Short mmCIF file of C-alpha atoms and ligand atoms in Angstrom, two decimals:
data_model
loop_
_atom_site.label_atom_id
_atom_site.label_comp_id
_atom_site.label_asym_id
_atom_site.label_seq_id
_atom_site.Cartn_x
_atom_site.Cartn_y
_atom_site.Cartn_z
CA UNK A 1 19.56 141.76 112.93
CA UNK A 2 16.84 139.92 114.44
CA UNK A 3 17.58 136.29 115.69
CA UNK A 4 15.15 133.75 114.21
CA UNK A 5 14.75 129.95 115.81
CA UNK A 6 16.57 127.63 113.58
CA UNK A 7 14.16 126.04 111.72
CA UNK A 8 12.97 121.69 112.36
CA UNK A 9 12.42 121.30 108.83
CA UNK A 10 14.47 121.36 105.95
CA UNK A 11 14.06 120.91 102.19
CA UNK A 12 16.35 119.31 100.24
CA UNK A 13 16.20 120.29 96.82
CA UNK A 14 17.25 118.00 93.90
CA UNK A 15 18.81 119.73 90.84
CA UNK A 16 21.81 118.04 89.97
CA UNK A 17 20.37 115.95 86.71
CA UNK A 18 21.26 116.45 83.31
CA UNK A 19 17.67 116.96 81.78
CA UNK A 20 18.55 114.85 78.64
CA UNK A 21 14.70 114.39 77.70
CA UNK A 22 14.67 118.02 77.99
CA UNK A 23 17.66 118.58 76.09
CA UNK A 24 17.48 122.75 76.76
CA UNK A 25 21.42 122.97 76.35
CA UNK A 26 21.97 123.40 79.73
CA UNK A 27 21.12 121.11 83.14
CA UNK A 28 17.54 121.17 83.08
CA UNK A 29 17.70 123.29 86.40
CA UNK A 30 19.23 126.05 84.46
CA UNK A 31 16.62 126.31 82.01
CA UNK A 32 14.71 129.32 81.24
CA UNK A 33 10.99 129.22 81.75
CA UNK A 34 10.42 132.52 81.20
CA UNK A 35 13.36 135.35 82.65
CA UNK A 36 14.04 132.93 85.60
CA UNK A 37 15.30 129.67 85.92
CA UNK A 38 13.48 126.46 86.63
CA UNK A 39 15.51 126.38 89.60
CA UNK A 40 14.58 129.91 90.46
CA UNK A 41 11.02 129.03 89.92
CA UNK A 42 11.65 126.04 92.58
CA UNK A 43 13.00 128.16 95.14
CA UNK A 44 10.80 130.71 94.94
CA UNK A 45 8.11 128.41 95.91
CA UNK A 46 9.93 126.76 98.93
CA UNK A 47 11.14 130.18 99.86
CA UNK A 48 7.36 131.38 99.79
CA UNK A 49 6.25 128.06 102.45
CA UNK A 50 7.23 128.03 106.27
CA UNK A 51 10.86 128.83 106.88
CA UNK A 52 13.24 125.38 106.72
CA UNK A 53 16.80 124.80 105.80
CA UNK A 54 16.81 124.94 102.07
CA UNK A 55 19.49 122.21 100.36
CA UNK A 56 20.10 123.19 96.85
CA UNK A 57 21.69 119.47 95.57
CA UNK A 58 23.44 121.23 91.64
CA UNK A 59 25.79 119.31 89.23
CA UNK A 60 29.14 119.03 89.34
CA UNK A 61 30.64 122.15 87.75
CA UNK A 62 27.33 124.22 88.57
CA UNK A 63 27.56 125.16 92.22
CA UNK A 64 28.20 128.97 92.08
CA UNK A 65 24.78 128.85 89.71
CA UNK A 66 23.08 127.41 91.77
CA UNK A 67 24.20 129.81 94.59
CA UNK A 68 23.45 132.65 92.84
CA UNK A 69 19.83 131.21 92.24
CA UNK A 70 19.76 130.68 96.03
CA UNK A 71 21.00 134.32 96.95
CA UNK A 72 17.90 135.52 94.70
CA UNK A 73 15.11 133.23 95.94
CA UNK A 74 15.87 133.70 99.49
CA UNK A 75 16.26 137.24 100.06
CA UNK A 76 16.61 137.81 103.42
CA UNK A 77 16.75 134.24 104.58
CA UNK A 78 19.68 133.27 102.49
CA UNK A 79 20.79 132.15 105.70
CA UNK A 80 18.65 129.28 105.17
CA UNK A 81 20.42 127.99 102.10
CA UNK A 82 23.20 125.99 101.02
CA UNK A 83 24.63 124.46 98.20
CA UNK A 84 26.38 120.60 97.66
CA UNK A 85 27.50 118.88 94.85
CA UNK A 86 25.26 116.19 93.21
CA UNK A 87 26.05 112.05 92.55
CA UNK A 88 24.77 110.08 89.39
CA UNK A 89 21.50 109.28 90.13
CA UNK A 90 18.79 110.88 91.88
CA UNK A 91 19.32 108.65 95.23
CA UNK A 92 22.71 109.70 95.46
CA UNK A 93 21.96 112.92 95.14
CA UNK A 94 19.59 113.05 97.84
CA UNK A 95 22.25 110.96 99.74
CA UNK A 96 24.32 114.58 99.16
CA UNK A 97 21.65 116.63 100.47
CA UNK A 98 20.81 114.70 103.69
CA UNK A 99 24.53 114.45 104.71
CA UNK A 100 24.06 118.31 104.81
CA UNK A 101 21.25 118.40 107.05
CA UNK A 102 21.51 120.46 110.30
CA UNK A 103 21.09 119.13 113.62
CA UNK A 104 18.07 120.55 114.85
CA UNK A 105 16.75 119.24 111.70
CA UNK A 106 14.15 116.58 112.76
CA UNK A 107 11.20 116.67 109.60
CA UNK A 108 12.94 116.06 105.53
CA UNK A 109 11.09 116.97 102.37
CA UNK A 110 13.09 115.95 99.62
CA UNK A 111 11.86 117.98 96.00
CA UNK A 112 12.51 118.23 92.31
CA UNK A 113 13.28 121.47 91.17
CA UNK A 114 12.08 119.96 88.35
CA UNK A 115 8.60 120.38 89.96
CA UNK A 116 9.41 124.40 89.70
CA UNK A 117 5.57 125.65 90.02
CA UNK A 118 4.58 123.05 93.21
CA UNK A 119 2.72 125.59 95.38
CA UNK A 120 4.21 126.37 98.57
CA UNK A 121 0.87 125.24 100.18
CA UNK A 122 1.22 121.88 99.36
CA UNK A 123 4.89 122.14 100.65
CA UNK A 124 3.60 123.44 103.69
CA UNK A 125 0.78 120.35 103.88
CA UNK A 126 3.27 117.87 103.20
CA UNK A 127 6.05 119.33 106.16
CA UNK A 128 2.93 119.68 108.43
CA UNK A 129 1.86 115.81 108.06
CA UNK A 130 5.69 114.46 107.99
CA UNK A 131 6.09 115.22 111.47
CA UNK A 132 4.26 111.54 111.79
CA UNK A 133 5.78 109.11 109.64
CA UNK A 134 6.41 109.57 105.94
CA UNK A 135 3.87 111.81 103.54
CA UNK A 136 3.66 112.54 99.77
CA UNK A 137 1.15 114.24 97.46
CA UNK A 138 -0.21 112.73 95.05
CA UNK A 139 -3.44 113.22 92.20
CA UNK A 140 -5.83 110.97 91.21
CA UNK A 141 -5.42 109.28 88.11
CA UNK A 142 -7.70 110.66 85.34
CA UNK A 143 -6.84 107.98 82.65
CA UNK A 144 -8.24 104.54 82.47
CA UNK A 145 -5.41 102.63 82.85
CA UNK A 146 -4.35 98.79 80.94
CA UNK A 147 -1.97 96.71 82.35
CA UNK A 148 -0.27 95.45 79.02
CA UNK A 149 1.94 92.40 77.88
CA UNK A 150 3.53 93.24 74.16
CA UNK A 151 0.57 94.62 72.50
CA UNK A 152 -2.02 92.90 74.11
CA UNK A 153 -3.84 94.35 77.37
CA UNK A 154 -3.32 91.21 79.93
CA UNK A 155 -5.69 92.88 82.54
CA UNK A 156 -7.87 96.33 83.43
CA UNK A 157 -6.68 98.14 86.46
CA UNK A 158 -8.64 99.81 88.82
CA UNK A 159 -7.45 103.85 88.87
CA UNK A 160 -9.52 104.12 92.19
CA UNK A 161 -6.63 102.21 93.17
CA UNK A 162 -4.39 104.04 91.70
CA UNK A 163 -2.29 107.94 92.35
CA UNK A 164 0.79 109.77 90.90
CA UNK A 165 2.97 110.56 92.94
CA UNK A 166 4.64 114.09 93.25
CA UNK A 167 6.71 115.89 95.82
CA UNK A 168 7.93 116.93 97.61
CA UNK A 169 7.94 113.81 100.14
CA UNK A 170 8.08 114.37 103.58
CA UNK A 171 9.74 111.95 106.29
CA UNK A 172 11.37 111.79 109.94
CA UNK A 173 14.88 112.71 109.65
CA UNK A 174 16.35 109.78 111.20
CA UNK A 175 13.83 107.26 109.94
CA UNK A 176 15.06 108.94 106.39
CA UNK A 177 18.31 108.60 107.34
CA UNK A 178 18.27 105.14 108.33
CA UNK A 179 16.32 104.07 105.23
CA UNK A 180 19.15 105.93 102.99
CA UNK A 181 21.55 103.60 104.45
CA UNK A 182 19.98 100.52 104.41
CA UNK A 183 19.20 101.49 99.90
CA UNK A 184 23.40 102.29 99.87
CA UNK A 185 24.47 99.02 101.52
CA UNK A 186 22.07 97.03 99.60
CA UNK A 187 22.53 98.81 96.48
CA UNK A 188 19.23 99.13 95.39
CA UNK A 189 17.78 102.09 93.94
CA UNK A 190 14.45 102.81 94.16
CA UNK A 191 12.23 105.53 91.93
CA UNK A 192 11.61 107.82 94.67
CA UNK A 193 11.67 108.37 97.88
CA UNK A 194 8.41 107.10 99.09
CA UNK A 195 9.65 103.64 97.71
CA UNK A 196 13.12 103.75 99.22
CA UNK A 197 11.21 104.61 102.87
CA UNK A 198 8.57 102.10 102.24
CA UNK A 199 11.33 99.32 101.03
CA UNK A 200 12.25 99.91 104.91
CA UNK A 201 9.10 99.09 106.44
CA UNK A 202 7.30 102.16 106.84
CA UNK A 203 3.78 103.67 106.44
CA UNK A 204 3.87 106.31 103.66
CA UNK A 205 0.75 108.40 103.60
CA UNK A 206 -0.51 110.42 101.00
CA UNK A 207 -2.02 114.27 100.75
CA UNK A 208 -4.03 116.33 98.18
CA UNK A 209 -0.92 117.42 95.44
CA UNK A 210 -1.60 119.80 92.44
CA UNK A 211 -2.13 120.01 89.16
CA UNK A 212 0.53 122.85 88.86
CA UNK A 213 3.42 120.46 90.62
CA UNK A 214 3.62 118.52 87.35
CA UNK A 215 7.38 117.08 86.49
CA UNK A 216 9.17 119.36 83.75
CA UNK A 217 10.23 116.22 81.66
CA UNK A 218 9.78 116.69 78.11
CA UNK A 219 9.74 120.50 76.04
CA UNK A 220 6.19 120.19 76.01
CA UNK A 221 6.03 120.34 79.67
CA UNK A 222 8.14 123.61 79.56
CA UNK A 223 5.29 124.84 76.91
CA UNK A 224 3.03 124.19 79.42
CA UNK A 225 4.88 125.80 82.52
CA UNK A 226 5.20 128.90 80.13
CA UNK A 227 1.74 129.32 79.29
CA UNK A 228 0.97 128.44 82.85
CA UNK A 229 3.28 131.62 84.31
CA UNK A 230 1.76 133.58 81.46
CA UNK A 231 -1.55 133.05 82.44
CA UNK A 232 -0.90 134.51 86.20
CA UNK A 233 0.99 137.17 85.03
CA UNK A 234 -0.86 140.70 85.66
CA UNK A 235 -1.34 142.46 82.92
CA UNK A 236 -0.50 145.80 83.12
CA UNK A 237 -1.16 148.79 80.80
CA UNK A 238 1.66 150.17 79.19
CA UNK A 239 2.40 153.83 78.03
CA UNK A 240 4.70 154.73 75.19
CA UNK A 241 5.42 158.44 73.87
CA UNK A 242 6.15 159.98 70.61
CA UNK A 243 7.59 162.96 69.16
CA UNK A 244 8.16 164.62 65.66
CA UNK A 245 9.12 167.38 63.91
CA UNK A 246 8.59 168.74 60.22
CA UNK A 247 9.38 172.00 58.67
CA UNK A 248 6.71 173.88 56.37
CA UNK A 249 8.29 173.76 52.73
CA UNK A 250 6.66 170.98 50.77
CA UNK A 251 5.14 170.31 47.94
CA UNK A 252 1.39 170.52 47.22
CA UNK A 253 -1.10 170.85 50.51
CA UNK A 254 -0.90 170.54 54.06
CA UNK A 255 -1.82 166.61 55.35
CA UNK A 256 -1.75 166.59 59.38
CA UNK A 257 -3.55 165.20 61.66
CA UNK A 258 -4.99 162.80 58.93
CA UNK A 259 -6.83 165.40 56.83
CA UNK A 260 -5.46 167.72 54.08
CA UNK A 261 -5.73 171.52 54.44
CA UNK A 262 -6.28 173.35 51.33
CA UNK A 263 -4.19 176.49 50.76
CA UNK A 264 -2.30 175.99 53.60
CA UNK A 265 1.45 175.42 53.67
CA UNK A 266 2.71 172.09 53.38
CA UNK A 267 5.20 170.11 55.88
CA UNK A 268 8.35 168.72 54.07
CA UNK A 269 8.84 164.85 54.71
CA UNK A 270 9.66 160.98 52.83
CA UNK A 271 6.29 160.80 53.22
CA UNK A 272 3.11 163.49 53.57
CA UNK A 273 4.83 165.21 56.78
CA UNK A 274 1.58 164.51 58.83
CA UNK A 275 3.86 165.13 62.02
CA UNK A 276 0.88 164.21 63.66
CA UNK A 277 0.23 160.47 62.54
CA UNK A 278 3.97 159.94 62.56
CA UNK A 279 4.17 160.98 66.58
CA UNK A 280 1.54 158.90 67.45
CA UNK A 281 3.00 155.95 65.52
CA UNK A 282 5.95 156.25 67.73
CA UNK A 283 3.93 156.42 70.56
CA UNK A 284 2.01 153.25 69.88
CA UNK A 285 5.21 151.06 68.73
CA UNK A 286 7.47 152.63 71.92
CA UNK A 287 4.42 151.65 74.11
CA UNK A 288 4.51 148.32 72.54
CA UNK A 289 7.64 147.78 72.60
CA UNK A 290 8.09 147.71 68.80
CA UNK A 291 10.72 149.71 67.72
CA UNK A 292 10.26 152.99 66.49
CA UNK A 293 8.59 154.45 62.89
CA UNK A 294 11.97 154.54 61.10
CA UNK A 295 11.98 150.87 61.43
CA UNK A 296 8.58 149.71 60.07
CA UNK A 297 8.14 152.68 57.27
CA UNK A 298 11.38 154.35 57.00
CA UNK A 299 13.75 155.49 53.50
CA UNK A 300 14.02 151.29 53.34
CA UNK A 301 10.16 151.29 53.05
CA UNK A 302 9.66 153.17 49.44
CA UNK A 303 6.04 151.95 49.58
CA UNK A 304 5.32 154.19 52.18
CA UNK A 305 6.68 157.31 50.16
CA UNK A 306 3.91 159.89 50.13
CA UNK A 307 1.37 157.79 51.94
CA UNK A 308 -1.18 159.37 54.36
CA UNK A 309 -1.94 158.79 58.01
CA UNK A 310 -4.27 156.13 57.41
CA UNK A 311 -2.06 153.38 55.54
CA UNK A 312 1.23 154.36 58.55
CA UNK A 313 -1.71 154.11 61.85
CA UNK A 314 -3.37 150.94 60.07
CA UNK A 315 -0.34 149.26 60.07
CA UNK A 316 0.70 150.26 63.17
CA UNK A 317 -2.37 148.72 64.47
CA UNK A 318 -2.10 145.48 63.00
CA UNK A 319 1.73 145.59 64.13
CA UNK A 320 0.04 146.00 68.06
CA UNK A 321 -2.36 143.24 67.74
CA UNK A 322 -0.10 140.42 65.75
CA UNK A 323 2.01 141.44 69.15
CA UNK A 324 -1.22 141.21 71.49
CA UNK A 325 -1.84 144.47 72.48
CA UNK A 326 -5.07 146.56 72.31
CA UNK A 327 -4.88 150.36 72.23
CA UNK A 328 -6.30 151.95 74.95
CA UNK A 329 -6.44 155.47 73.51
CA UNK A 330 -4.02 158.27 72.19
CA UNK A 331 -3.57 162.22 73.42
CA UNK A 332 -1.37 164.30 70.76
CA UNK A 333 -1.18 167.58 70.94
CA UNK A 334 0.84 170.05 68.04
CA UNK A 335 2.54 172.94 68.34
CA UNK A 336 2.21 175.76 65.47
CA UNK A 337 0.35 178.84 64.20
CA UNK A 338 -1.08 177.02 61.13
CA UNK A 339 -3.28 176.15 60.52
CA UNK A 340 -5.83 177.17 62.70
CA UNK A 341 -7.30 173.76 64.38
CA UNK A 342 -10.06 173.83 66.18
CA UNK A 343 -12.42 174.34 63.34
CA UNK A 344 -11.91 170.37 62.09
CA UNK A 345 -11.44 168.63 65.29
CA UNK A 346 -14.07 166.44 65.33
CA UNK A 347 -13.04 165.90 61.86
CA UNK A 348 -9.69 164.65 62.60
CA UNK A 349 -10.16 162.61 65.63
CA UNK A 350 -13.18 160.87 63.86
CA UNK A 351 -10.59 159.78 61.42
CA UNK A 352 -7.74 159.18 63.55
CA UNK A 353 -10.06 156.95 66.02
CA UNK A 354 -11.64 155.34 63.37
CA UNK A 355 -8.17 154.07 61.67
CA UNK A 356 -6.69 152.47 64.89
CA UNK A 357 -10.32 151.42 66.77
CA UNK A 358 -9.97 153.62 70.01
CA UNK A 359 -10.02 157.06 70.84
CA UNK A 360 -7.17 159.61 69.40
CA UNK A 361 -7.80 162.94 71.29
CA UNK A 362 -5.83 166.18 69.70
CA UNK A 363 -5.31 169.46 70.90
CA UNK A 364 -3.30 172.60 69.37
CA UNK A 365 -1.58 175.34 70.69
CA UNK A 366 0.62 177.95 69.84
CA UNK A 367 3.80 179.31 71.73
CA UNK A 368 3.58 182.62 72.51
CA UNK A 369 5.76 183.53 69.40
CA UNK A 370 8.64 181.59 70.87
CA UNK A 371 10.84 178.59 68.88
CA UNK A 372 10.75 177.25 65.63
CA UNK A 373 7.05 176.87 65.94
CA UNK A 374 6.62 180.05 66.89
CA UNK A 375 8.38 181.87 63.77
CA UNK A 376 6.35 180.12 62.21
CA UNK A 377 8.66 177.70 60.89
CA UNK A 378 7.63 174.40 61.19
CA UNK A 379 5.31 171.77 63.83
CA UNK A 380 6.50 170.08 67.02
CA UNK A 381 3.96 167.41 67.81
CA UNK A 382 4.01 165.13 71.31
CA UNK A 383 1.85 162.17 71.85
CA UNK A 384 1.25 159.63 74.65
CA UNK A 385 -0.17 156.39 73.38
CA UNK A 386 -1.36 153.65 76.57
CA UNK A 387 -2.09 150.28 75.21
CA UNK A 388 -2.92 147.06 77.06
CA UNK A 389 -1.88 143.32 76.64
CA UNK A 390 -4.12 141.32 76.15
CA UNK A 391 -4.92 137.91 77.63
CA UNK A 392 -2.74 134.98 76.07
CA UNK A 393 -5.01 132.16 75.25
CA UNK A 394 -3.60 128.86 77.51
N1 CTP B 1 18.27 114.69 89.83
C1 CTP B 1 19.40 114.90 90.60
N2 CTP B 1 20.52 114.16 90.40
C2 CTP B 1 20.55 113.21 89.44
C3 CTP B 1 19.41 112.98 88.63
C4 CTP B 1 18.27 113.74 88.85
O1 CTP B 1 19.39 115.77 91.48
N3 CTP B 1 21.68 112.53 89.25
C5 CTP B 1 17.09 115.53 90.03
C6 CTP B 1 16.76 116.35 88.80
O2 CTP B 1 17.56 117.54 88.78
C7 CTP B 1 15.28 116.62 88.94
C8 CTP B 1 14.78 115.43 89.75
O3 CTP B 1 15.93 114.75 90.23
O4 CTP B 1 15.00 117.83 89.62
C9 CTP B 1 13.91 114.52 88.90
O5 CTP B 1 14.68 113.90 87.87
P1 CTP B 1 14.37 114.02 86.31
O6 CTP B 1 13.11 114.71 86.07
O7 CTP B 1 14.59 112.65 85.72
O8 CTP B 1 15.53 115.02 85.82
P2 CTP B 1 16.81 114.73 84.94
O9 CTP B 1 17.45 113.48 85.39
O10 CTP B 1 17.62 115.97 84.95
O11 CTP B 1 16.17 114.55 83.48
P3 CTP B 1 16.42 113.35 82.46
O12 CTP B 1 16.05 112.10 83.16
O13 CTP B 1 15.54 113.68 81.29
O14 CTP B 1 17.88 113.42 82.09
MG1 MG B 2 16.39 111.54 85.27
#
């Protein structure tokens, strides 16, 4: 194990409220914004800046959550981290957090986990400029802005004047300390940090924030963290495979591969056996993540009863885009003696391609004499669908 300098900075961060305008039936930092937690989302970010001691402030009741959230973000620094108990308000539970400090600490950010997509550069910025006097980030204000009195504006305000405040908020330790102290005795609480620091006489300076370190307040701003993590997710291709098997013994003529075959033996199914259609169905719907055929058009469908390869793949296709996937294409190949493929092809993959918009390539092959297929008993089809998410609109 390699032995790393114990950090100057640490990062306190603040998770212990009760998210009540949220109202996700949890404490907000326990929410889901997409698999992970808001809190996860947090520490991953401060986890992601320069190395500091990482505070995790939970609520009562939630520490070995929050712990576990810790363990995860921090990988191999989970030396870093610690977890302590909340108050009821914010300022106490900073209070919590700074009585926790380490002393080689000498540079405090304090942060909301509710502010779980900050990027870890501006963390960085703001524990870079806090090593002189007190720092926050902060965006310009894009509204025009009233000062009002009832319903009546009493004056304009200038917005040039004017920036929001995010965090996290950087600040000496001991000047922090000190100012903590001084808010306790008096019993004032302040609205964030910067206030409570400037209340005691100090410079607070300000550096470029982001758009992305918006508060999650309200379940709109969860929307909008969703959509946001969506958005930067890559988008990978996904493959799916399907099988099927039907034995020859049906009724009237042979349908596979999307065409009928006059005079040649027909497959025995619920619907026209087309082993073919029905493998890459599977294919599309397992690469989708869709179920499977029996779900969307099996005995419990009776409208799909003796339908063709056209009505089960143009529904299968709609099914892919209403869940925001294009196909990529589709490889099937069959196994049998009959019929005898390669004269219709073309034929079928025109009309296989054509039905689901992308390329369905088939091949044919027999097996030596070997199997079911071989004696001539029935078709074993296999087909590999890849399909490909496509962009969510934000
Ligand atoms: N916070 C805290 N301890 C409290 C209150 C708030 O640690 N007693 C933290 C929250 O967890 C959050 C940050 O301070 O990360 C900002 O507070 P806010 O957005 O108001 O969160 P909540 O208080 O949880 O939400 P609400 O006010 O809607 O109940
Ligand atoms: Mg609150």
């Amino acid at each position: 194990m390699s032995i790393l300098p114990v950090p100057d900075t640490a990062i306190i961060v603040v998770a212990a409220g009760s998210g009540t305008r949220l109202d996700g039936g949890a404490p907000k930092a326990f929410v889901g914004i997409d698999a992970h937690s808001i809190l996860r989302h947090a520490l991953d970010g401060v986890f992601a800046a320069s190395p500091a001691q990482v505070i995790v402030v939970a609520p009562p009741g939630y520490e070995g959550d929050a712990e576990t959230e810790l363990r995860e973000a921090a990988g191999d620094r989970v030396d870093l981290g610690a977890v302590v108990t909340g108050g009821a308000t914010r300022q106490e539970s900073v209070a919590a957090g700074l009585a926790a400090l380490w002393g080689d600490v000498t540079t405090v950010l304090v942060h909301d986990a509710a502010r779980a997509l900050t990027p870890p550069a501006v963390i960085d910025a703001v524990a870079r400029a806090a090593k002189d006097g007190g720092v926050i980030p902060t965006l310009p204000v894009v509204d025009t802005l009233k000062k009002v009195d009832a319903d009546v504006i009493a004056a304009a305000v200038d917005r040039a004047e004017l920036a929001a405040a995010q965090t996290p908020q950087g600040f000496p330790r001991d000047l922090l300390v000190a100012a903590y102290a001084t808010a306790r005795a008096a019993g004032t609480e302040y609205t964030d940090d910067a206030a409570l620091f400037a209340a005691a006489g100090h410079r607070v300076r300000v550096v470029a924030g982001s758009e992305r370190g918006f508060k999650i307040t309200t379940p709109a701003d969860l929307e909008r963290a969703r959509h946001l993590l969506a958005a930067s997710a890559p988008l990978l291709p996904r493959v799916g495979m399907g099988t099927d098997v039907h034995a020859f013994g049906g009724d009237g003529s042979l349908w596979l591969a999307g065409l009928e075959w006059p005079g040649e033996q027909a497959l025995s199914g619920h619907s026209d056996g087309d082993a073919v259609a029905h493998a890459i169905v599977d294919a599309l719907l397992g690469a989708a993540g869709l179920g499977d055929i029996g779900q969307h058009f099996g005995t419990a469908h009776p409208e799909y009863a003796g339908a063709h390869a056209e009505v089960f793949l143009a529904r299968t296709r709609e099914l892919l885009a209403a869940a925001g996937f294009a196909i990529g294409n589709v490889s099937v190949q069959f196994q049998g003696n009959r019929p005898r493929f390669s004269a219709r092809r073309g034929e079928a993959e025109r009309m296989l391609s054509g039905v689901l918009g992308a390329p369905v390539t088939v091949t044919a092959t027999t097996t030596d004499g070997l199997g079911f297929p071989g004696r001539g008993e029935g078709i074993s089809v296999m087909a590999v669908a890849l399909v490909v998410p496509v962009a969510p609109s934000v």
